[in-house]
mmCIF file of C-alpha atoms in Angstrom:
data_model
loop_
_atom_site.group_PDB
_atom_site.id
_atom_site.type_symbol
_atom_site.label_atom_id
_atom_site.label_comp_id
_atom_site.label_asym_id
_atom_site.label_seq_id
_atom_site.Cartn_x
_atom_site.Cartn_y
_atom_site.Cartn_z
ATOM 1 C CA MET A 30 -10.199 47.320 -79.184
ATOM 2 C CA ALA A 31 -12.232 45.769 -82.006
ATOM 3 C CA THR A 32 -15.821 45.996 -80.796
ATOM 4 C CA ALA A 33 -19.262 44.862 -81.958
ATOM 5 C CA ILE A 34 -22.254 46.965 -80.920
ATOM 6 C CA THR A 35 -25.578 45.267 -81.562
ATOM 7 C CA LEU A 36 -28.737 47.376 -81.703
ATOM 8 C CA ILE A 37 -32.131 45.669 -81.302
ATOM 9 C CA ALA A 38 -35.563 47.219 -81.872
ATOM 10 C CA ASP A 39 -39.187 46.339 -82.507
ATOM 11 C CA PRO A 40 -39.588 46.853 -86.285
ATOM 12 C CA LYS A 41 -43.071 48.331 -85.924
ATOM 13 C CA HIS A 42 -41.552 51.421 -84.311
ATOM 14 C CA ASP A 43 -39.166 52.137 -87.225
ATOM 15 C CA ALA A 44 -36.480 53.163 -84.745
ATOM 16 C CA LEU A 45 -33.326 51.977 -86.569
ATOM 17 C CA THR A 46 -33.369 54.774 -89.143
ATOM 18 C CA PRO A 47 -30.569 56.144 -91.370
ATOM 19 C CA ALA A 48 -30.807 59.391 -89.386
ATOM 20 C CA LEU A 49 -30.127 57.523 -86.163
ATOM 21 C CA LEU A 50 -27.086 55.812 -87.664
ATOM 22 C CA THR A 51 -25.750 59.153 -88.845
ATOM 23 C CA ASP A 52 -26.174 60.561 -85.349
ATOM 24 C CA ILE A 53 -24.497 57.533 -83.757
ATOM 25 C CA LYS A 54 -21.495 57.753 -86.083
ATOM 26 C CA LYS A 55 -21.088 61.439 -85.248
ATOM 27 C CA ARG A 56 -21.533 61.047 -81.496
ATOM 28 C CA LEU A 57 -19.250 58.020 -81.172
ATOM 29 C CA ALA A 58 -16.392 59.529 -83.207
ATOM 30 C CA PRO A 59 -14.480 60.851 -80.146
ATOM 31 C CA ALA A 60 -14.573 57.382 -78.543
ATOM 32 C CA ILE A 61 -13.287 55.345 -81.489
ATOM 33 C CA ASN A 62 -10.394 55.099 -83.908
ATOM 34 C CA GLY A 63 -11.465 55.420 -87.530
ATOM 35 C CA GLY A 64 -15.015 54.797 -88.736
ATOM 36 C CA ILE A 65 -17.920 52.422 -88.144
ATOM 37 C CA THR A 66 -18.908 49.464 -90.317
ATOM 38 C CA VAL A 67 -22.608 48.586 -90.345
ATOM 39 C CA ARG A 68 -23.988 45.072 -90.848
ATOM 40 C CA LYS A 69 -27.755 44.663 -91.029
ATOM 41 C CA LEU A 70 -29.078 41.528 -89.353
ATOM 42 C CA ALA A 71 -32.821 42.053 -89.868
ATOM 43 C CA GLU A 72 -34.339 45.079 -91.586
ATOM 44 C CA GLY A 73 -35.608 47.560 -89.005
ATOM 45 C CA GLU A 74 -35.018 45.050 -86.210
ATOM 46 C CA ALA A 75 -31.321 44.440 -85.578
ATOM 47 C CA LEU A 76 -27.905 45.494 -86.799
ATOM 48 C CA ASP A 77 -24.241 45.351 -85.804
ATOM 49 C CA LEU A 78 -21.843 48.275 -85.652
ATOM 50 C CA PHE A 79 -18.172 47.328 -85.824
ATOM 51 C CA CYS A 80 -15.515 49.787 -84.686
ATOM 52 C CA ASP A 81 -12.159 50.144 -82.935
ATOM 53 C CA VAL A 82 -12.875 51.593 -79.485
ATOM 54 C CA ARG A 83 -10.325 53.636 -77.586
ATOM 55 C CA ASP A 84 -12.610 54.909 -74.791
ATOM 56 C CA PRO A 85 -15.198 52.259 -73.771
ATOM 57 C CA LYS A 86 -16.746 54.416 -71.042
ATOM 58 C CA LEU A 87 -17.312 57.372 -73.375
ATOM 59 C CA LEU A 88 -18.653 55.023 -76.056
ATOM 60 C CA ARG A 89 -21.330 53.658 -73.703
ATOM 61 C CA ILE A 90 -22.281 57.144 -72.495
ATOM 62 C CA GLU A 91 -22.634 58.558 -76.003
ATOM 63 C CA LEU A 92 -24.510 55.515 -77.268
ATOM 64 C CA ARG A 93 -27.023 55.813 -74.424
ATOM 65 C CA MET A 94 -27.484 59.491 -75.275
ATOM 66 C CA CYS A 95 -28.160 58.624 -78.927
ATOM 67 C CA ILE A 96 -30.895 56.101 -78.172
ATOM 68 C CA ALA A 97 -32.361 57.778 -75.077
ATOM 69 C CA GLY A 98 -36.159 57.608 -75.210
ATOM 70 C CA LYS A 99 -36.145 55.324 -78.231
ATOM 71 C CA PRO A 100 -37.406 51.696 -78.185
ATOM 72 C CA ILE A 101 -33.908 50.321 -78.743
ATOM 73 C CA ASP A 102 -31.768 47.923 -76.704
ATOM 74 C CA PHE A 103 -28.067 47.331 -77.265
ATOM 75 C CA ALA A 104 -25.208 44.996 -76.410
ATOM 76 C CA ILE A 105 -21.496 45.775 -76.568
ATOM 77 C CA GLN A 106 -19.047 42.912 -77.061
ATOM 78 C CA THR A 107 -15.519 42.222 -78.203
ATOM 79 C CA HIS A 108 -15.724 41.649 -81.952
ATOM 80 C CA ALA A 109 -13.921 38.319 -81.768
ATOM 81 C CA LEU A 110 -16.489 37.013 -79.274
ATOM 82 C CA ARG A 111 -19.592 38.258 -81.110
ATOM 83 C CA LYS A 112 -20.638 34.777 -82.208
ATOM 84 C CA LYS A 113 -21.546 32.465 -79.314
ATOM 85 C CA LYS A 114 -21.275 28.668 -79.207
ATOM 86 C CA LEU A 115 -23.524 27.981 -76.217
ATOM 87 C CA LEU A 116 -26.998 29.327 -75.475
ATOM 88 C CA ILE A 117 -28.265 28.537 -71.980
ATOM 89 C CA SER A 118 -31.631 29.967 -71.052
ATOM 90 C CA ASP A 119 -34.222 30.083 -68.316
ATOM 91 C CA MET A 120 -37.721 28.983 -69.349
ATOM 92 C CA ASP A 121 -40.553 30.647 -67.404
ATOM 93 C CA SER A 122 -41.216 34.273 -68.423
ATOM 94 C CA THR A 123 -38.243 33.994 -70.784
ATOM 95 C CA ILE A 124 -38.626 31.320 -73.462
ATOM 96 C CA ILE A 125 -42.316 31.074 -72.573
ATOM 97 C CA GLN A 126 -44.544 33.969 -71.570
ATOM 98 C CA GLN A 127 -45.971 32.413 -68.422
ATOM 99 C CA GLU A 128 -44.905 30.850 -65.117
ATOM 100 C CA CYS A 129 -45.906 27.179 -65.397
ATOM 101 C CA ILE A 130 -46.357 26.694 -61.668
ATOM 102 C CA ASP A 131 -48.708 29.688 -61.444
ATOM 103 C CA GLU A 132 -50.804 28.428 -64.352
ATOM 104 C CA THR A 133 -50.978 24.987 -62.751
ATOM 105 C CA ALA A 134 -52.141 26.514 -59.458
ATOM 106 C CA ALA A 135 -54.999 28.153 -61.355
ATOM 107 C CA LEU A 136 -56.595 24.712 -61.687
ATOM 108 C CA LEU A 137 -57.121 24.764 -57.920
ATOM 109 C CA GLY A 138 -58.130 28.413 -57.755
ATOM 110 C CA LEU A 139 -54.778 29.241 -56.166
ATOM 111 C CA LYS A 140 -53.092 31.209 -58.940
ATOM 112 C CA GLU A 141 -53.001 34.538 -57.085
ATOM 113 C CA LYS A 142 -51.574 32.954 -53.932
ATOM 114 C CA VAL A 143 -48.902 30.985 -55.788
ATOM 115 C CA ALA A 144 -48.094 33.839 -58.174
ATOM 116 C CA ALA A 145 -47.406 36.120 -55.194
ATOM 117 C CA ILE A 146 -44.865 33.629 -53.857
ATOM 118 C CA THR A 147 -43.325 33.259 -57.324
ATOM 119 C CA GLU A 148 -42.982 37.034 -57.652
ATOM 120 C CA GLN A 149 -41.207 37.326 -54.319
ATOM 121 C CA ALA A 150 -38.868 34.446 -55.157
ATOM 122 C CA MET A 151 -37.998 35.910 -58.567
ATOM 123 C CA ASN A 152 -37.297 39.269 -56.921
ATOM 124 C CA GLY A 153 -34.898 37.572 -54.533
ATOM 125 C CA GLU A 154 -37.116 38.323 -51.526
ATOM 126 C CA LEU A 155 -37.652 34.648 -50.578
ATOM 127 C CA ASP A 156 -35.362 31.642 -50.375
ATOM 128 C CA PHE A 157 -35.857 29.798 -53.678
ATOM 129 C CA ARG A 158 -35.898 26.295 -52.181
ATOM 130 C CA GLU A 159 -38.428 27.205 -49.513
ATOM 131 C CA ALA A 160 -40.620 29.060 -51.994
ATOM 132 C CA LEU A 161 -40.521 26.108 -54.393
ATOM 133 C CA ALA A 162 -41.497 23.602 -51.702
ATOM 134 C CA GLU A 163 -44.310 25.852 -50.472
ATOM 135 C CA ARG A 164 -45.805 26.268 -53.921
ATOM 136 C CA VAL A 165 -45.545 22.621 -54.951
ATOM 137 C CA ALA A 166 -47.176 21.511 -51.691
ATOM 138 C CA LEU A 167 -50.248 23.466 -52.773
ATOM 139 C CA LEU A 168 -50.397 21.453 -56.017
ATOM 140 C CA LYS A 169 -50.890 18.096 -54.293
ATOM 141 C CA GLY A 170 -53.499 15.994 -56.097
ATOM 142 C CA ILE A 171 -53.073 17.475 -59.564
ATOM 143 C CA SER A 172 -52.738 14.813 -62.277
ATOM 144 C CA THR A 173 -50.262 14.594 -65.125
ATOM 145 C CA ALA A 174 -53.243 14.936 -67.466
ATOM 146 C CA ASP A 175 -53.952 18.280 -65.774
ATOM 147 C CA LEU A 176 -50.338 19.334 -66.335
ATOM 148 C CA GLN A 177 -50.638 18.500 -70.025
ATOM 149 C CA ARG A 178 -53.834 20.560 -70.210
ATOM 150 C CA VAL A 179 -52.038 23.512 -68.616
ATOM 151 C CA TYR A 180 -49.337 23.303 -71.261
ATOM 152 C CA ASP A 181 -51.754 22.873 -74.158
ATOM 153 C CA GLU A 182 -54.170 25.614 -73.123
ATOM 154 C CA HIS A 183 -52.148 28.197 -71.220
ATOM 155 C CA ILE A 184 -48.473 28.115 -72.206
ATOM 156 C CA THR A 185 -47.255 30.174 -75.165
ATOM 157 C CA LEU A 186 -43.762 30.642 -76.550
ATOM 158 C CA THR A 187 -42.225 34.091 -76.384
ATOM 159 C CA PRO A 188 -42.178 35.640 -79.893
ATOM 160 C CA GLY A 189 -38.784 34.925 -81.446
ATOM 161 C CA ALA A 190 -37.841 32.180 -78.969
ATOM 162 C CA ARG A 191 -37.981 29.344 -81.485
ATOM 163 C CA THR A 192 -36.142 31.446 -84.077
ATOM 164 C CA LEU A 193 -33.394 32.160 -81.540
ATOM 165 C CA VAL A 194 -32.908 28.489 -80.678
ATOM 166 C CA GLN A 195 -33.133 27.276 -84.270
ATOM 167 C CA THR A 196 -30.658 29.933 -85.432
ATOM 168 C CA MET A 197 -28.156 28.925 -82.756
ATOM 169 C CA ASN A 198 -28.626 25.258 -83.692
ATOM 170 C CA ALA A 199 -28.140 26.018 -87.383
ATOM 171 C CA ASN A 200 -24.833 27.703 -86.559
ATOM 172 C CA GLY A 201 -23.581 24.673 -84.642
ATOM 173 C CA ALA A 202 -24.140 26.003 -81.127
ATOM 174 C CA ALA A 203 -25.166 23.972 -78.095
ATOM 175 C CA THR A 204 -28.613 25.023 -76.823
ATOM 176 C CA VAL A 205 -29.647 24.252 -73.258
ATOM 177 C CA LEU A 206 -32.856 25.032 -71.379
ATOM 178 C CA VAL A 207 -32.282 25.257 -67.623
ATOM 179 C CA SER A 208 -35.161 25.987 -65.272
ATOM 180 C CA GLY A 209 -36.061 26.157 -61.616
ATOM 181 C CA GLY A 210 -39.401 24.841 -62.872
ATOM 182 C CA PHE A 211 -40.125 21.243 -63.804
ATOM 183 C CA THR A 212 -39.027 18.698 -66.374
ATOM 184 C CA PHE A 213 -42.638 17.936 -67.295
ATOM 185 C CA PHE A 214 -42.784 21.377 -68.909
ATOM 186 C CA THR A 215 -39.151 21.877 -69.976
ATOM 187 C CA ARG A 216 -39.255 18.775 -72.161
ATOM 188 C CA LEU A 217 -42.369 19.974 -73.944
ATOM 189 C CA VAL A 218 -40.889 23.448 -74.432
ATOM 190 C CA ALA A 219 -37.536 22.038 -75.545
ATOM 191 C CA ASN A 220 -39.309 19.924 -78.169
ATOM 192 C CA ALA A 221 -41.334 22.922 -79.351
ATOM 193 C CA THR A 222 -38.310 25.205 -79.719
ATOM 194 C CA GLY A 223 -35.412 22.892 -80.516
ATOM 195 C CA PHE A 224 -33.271 23.054 -77.384
ATOM 196 C CA LYS A 225 -30.833 20.134 -77.480
ATOM 197 C CA GLU A 226 -30.970 19.647 -73.708
ATOM 198 C CA ASP A 227 -33.244 20.591 -70.838
ATOM 199 C CA HIS A 228 -32.543 20.555 -67.098
ATOM 200 C CA ALA A 229 -35.082 21.295 -64.360
ATOM 201 C CA ASN A 230 -36.640 20.084 -61.114
ATOM 202 C CA ARG A 231 -38.836 16.997 -60.861
ATOM 203 C CA PHE A 232 -42.283 16.621 -59.371
ATOM 204 C CA ASP A 233 -42.753 13.619 -57.103
ATOM 205 C CA ILE A 234 -45.498 11.698 -58.919
ATOM 206 C CA GLU A 235 -47.393 8.604 -57.768
ATOM 207 C CA ASN A 236 -50.140 7.002 -59.855
ATOM 208 C CA ASP A 237 -49.959 9.939 -62.296
ATOM 209 C CA THR A 238 -50.715 12.361 -59.441
ATOM 210 C CA LEU A 239 -48.540 15.010 -57.779
ATOM 211 C CA THR A 240 -47.739 14.186 -54.157
ATOM 212 C CA GLY A 241 -46.926 17.803 -53.314
ATOM 213 C CA LEU A 242 -43.202 17.105 -52.993
ATOM 214 C CA VAL A 243 -40.171 17.987 -55.115
ATOM 215 C CA LEU A 244 -37.560 15.316 -55.768
ATOM 216 C CA GLU A 245 -33.935 15.989 -54.886
ATOM 217 C CA PRO A 246 -31.592 17.367 -56.077
ATOM 218 C CA ILE A 247 -33.136 20.828 -56.329
ATOM 219 C CA LEU A 248 -32.126 22.922 -59.318
ATOM 220 C CA ASP A 249 -31.605 26.397 -57.834
ATOM 221 C CA LYS A 250 -29.370 29.357 -58.680
ATOM 222 C CA ASP A 251 -26.205 27.432 -57.780
ATOM 223 C CA ALA A 252 -27.286 24.469 -59.881
ATOM 224 C CA LYS A 253 -27.886 26.783 -62.849
ATOM 225 C CA VAL A 254 -24.267 27.955 -62.634
ATOM 226 C CA SER A 255 -23.093 24.359 -62.295
ATOM 227 C CA THR A 256 -25.111 23.435 -65.386
ATOM 228 C CA LEU A 257 -23.468 26.278 -67.313
ATOM 229 C CA TYR A 258 -20.006 24.990 -66.448
ATOM 230 C CA ASP A 259 -21.000 21.388 -67.110
ATOM 231 C CA MET A 260 -22.176 22.363 -70.595
ATOM 232 C CA LEU A 261 -18.984 24.324 -71.297
ATOM 233 C CA GLU A 262 -16.950 21.252 -70.402
ATOM 234 C CA LYS A 263 -19.230 18.798 -72.203
ATOM 235 C CA TYR A 264 -19.157 20.715 -75.481
ATOM 236 C CA ASN A 265 -15.565 22.000 -75.105
ATOM 237 C CA ILE A 266 -16.652 25.649 -75.227
ATOM 238 C CA GLN A 267 -14.878 28.610 -73.640
ATOM 239 C CA GLN A 268 -16.747 30.611 -71.000
ATOM 240 C CA SER A 269 -16.465 33.737 -73.175
ATOM 241 C CA GLU A 270 -18.278 31.884 -75.979
ATOM 242 C CA SER A 271 -21.495 31.430 -73.969
ATOM 243 C CA ILE A 272 -24.675 33.496 -73.729
ATOM 244 C CA ALA A 273 -27.183 33.139 -70.887
ATOM 245 C CA VAL A 274 -30.699 34.566 -70.746
ATOM 246 C CA GLY A 275 -33.013 34.901 -67.755
ATOM 247 C CA ASP A 276 -35.386 37.109 -65.809
ATOM 248 C CA GLY A 277 -35.351 36.133 -62.123
ATOM 249 C CA ALA A 278 -33.038 36.478 -59.126
ATOM 250 C CA ASN A 279 -32.145 32.778 -59.360
ATOM 251 C CA ASP A 280 -30.688 33.496 -62.819
ATOM 252 C CA ILE A 281 -28.244 36.196 -61.662
ATOM 253 C CA PRO A 282 -25.215 33.985 -60.933
ATOM 254 C CA MET A 283 -25.628 32.191 -64.282
ATOM 255 C CA LEU A 284 -25.966 35.496 -66.142
ATOM 256 C CA LYS A 285 -22.849 36.868 -64.467
ATOM 257 C CA GLU A 286 -20.751 33.799 -65.243
ATOM 258 C CA ALA A 287 -21.699 33.537 -68.925
ATOM 259 C CA GLY A 288 -19.664 35.285 -71.580
ATOM 260 C CA LEU A 289 -22.742 37.435 -72.248
ATOM 261 C CA GLY A 290 -25.570 37.574 -69.717
ATOM 262 C CA VAL A 291 -28.858 39.047 -70.933
ATOM 263 C CA ALA A 292 -31.645 40.079 -68.550
ATOM 264 C CA TYR A 293 -34.832 39.513 -70.550
ATOM 265 C CA HIS A 294 -37.901 41.486 -69.378
ATOM 266 C CA ALA A 295 -36.301 40.923 -66.000
ATOM 267 C CA LYS A 296 -36.935 41.909 -62.407
ATOM 268 C CA GLU A 297 -35.206 45.114 -61.331
ATOM 269 C CA VAL A 298 -32.696 43.251 -59.175
ATOM 270 C CA VAL A 299 -31.644 41.280 -62.263
ATOM 271 C CA ARG A 300 -31.386 44.320 -64.552
ATOM 272 C CA LYS A 301 -29.116 46.016 -62.032
ATOM 273 C CA SER A 302 -26.843 42.973 -61.870
ATOM 274 C CA VAL A 303 -25.906 42.546 -65.548
ATOM 275 C CA ALA A 304 -24.673 44.848 -68.272
ATOM 276 C CA GLN A 305 -27.079 43.801 -71.017
ATOM 277 C CA SER A 306 -30.852 44.026 -70.715
ATOM 278 C CA ILE A 307 -33.811 43.728 -73.078
#
């Protein structure tokens, strides 16, 4: 089977060395037919290994042995499906480094209380809908000007996020931000990164002030999967041609249904649910 193995590392660690590649080629030999072709994607940061695999299980075992203890992540895909046509991604703690609802709660001195609920929800320990309603109720009275201040002063993009989205766009892919958070923030983040679409929940707002309620319909884990399939149909893309990225329990179904699901700095329950993790 023609296979693409992608290795990813932080360049400051100098982990993707010629010595490592030599070791990988030697160790993987029993699991493949013929040799390995190397394609560098970014010096010291990412590269592809192309080979014909005859024993996928042995390949994964030997590859893990080669990079054990090293700051390297990897993904194994069918060569023909290496290039994706749809990127669908979670926002909080994925495309951005914070949880918007937690940072908003900080304005009321409630960050620790709300963050604890967020953590439990993202670990799959609380019902997402109930946890969302409980947290938003605590935000009653916050203004849209306050929300803008939260974004301007406390929200930062994850390093590489904009490059990821812009690269996918440049290669003709559809890029979609889908969040259990709120459209007030997803639209700002989508504009900052280049996502072509964004889908999220909506605050109930009266006179530029949050009422403490969330408008229906609620975008939860099932809605994220529905959005994935809607985007596949809208852009005429095969399921195998999609990549999904997320970190919380409400992302698991979406990650499992995508052609490639990537758990990014994810909760343990998420890492255990998908094959690829960063």
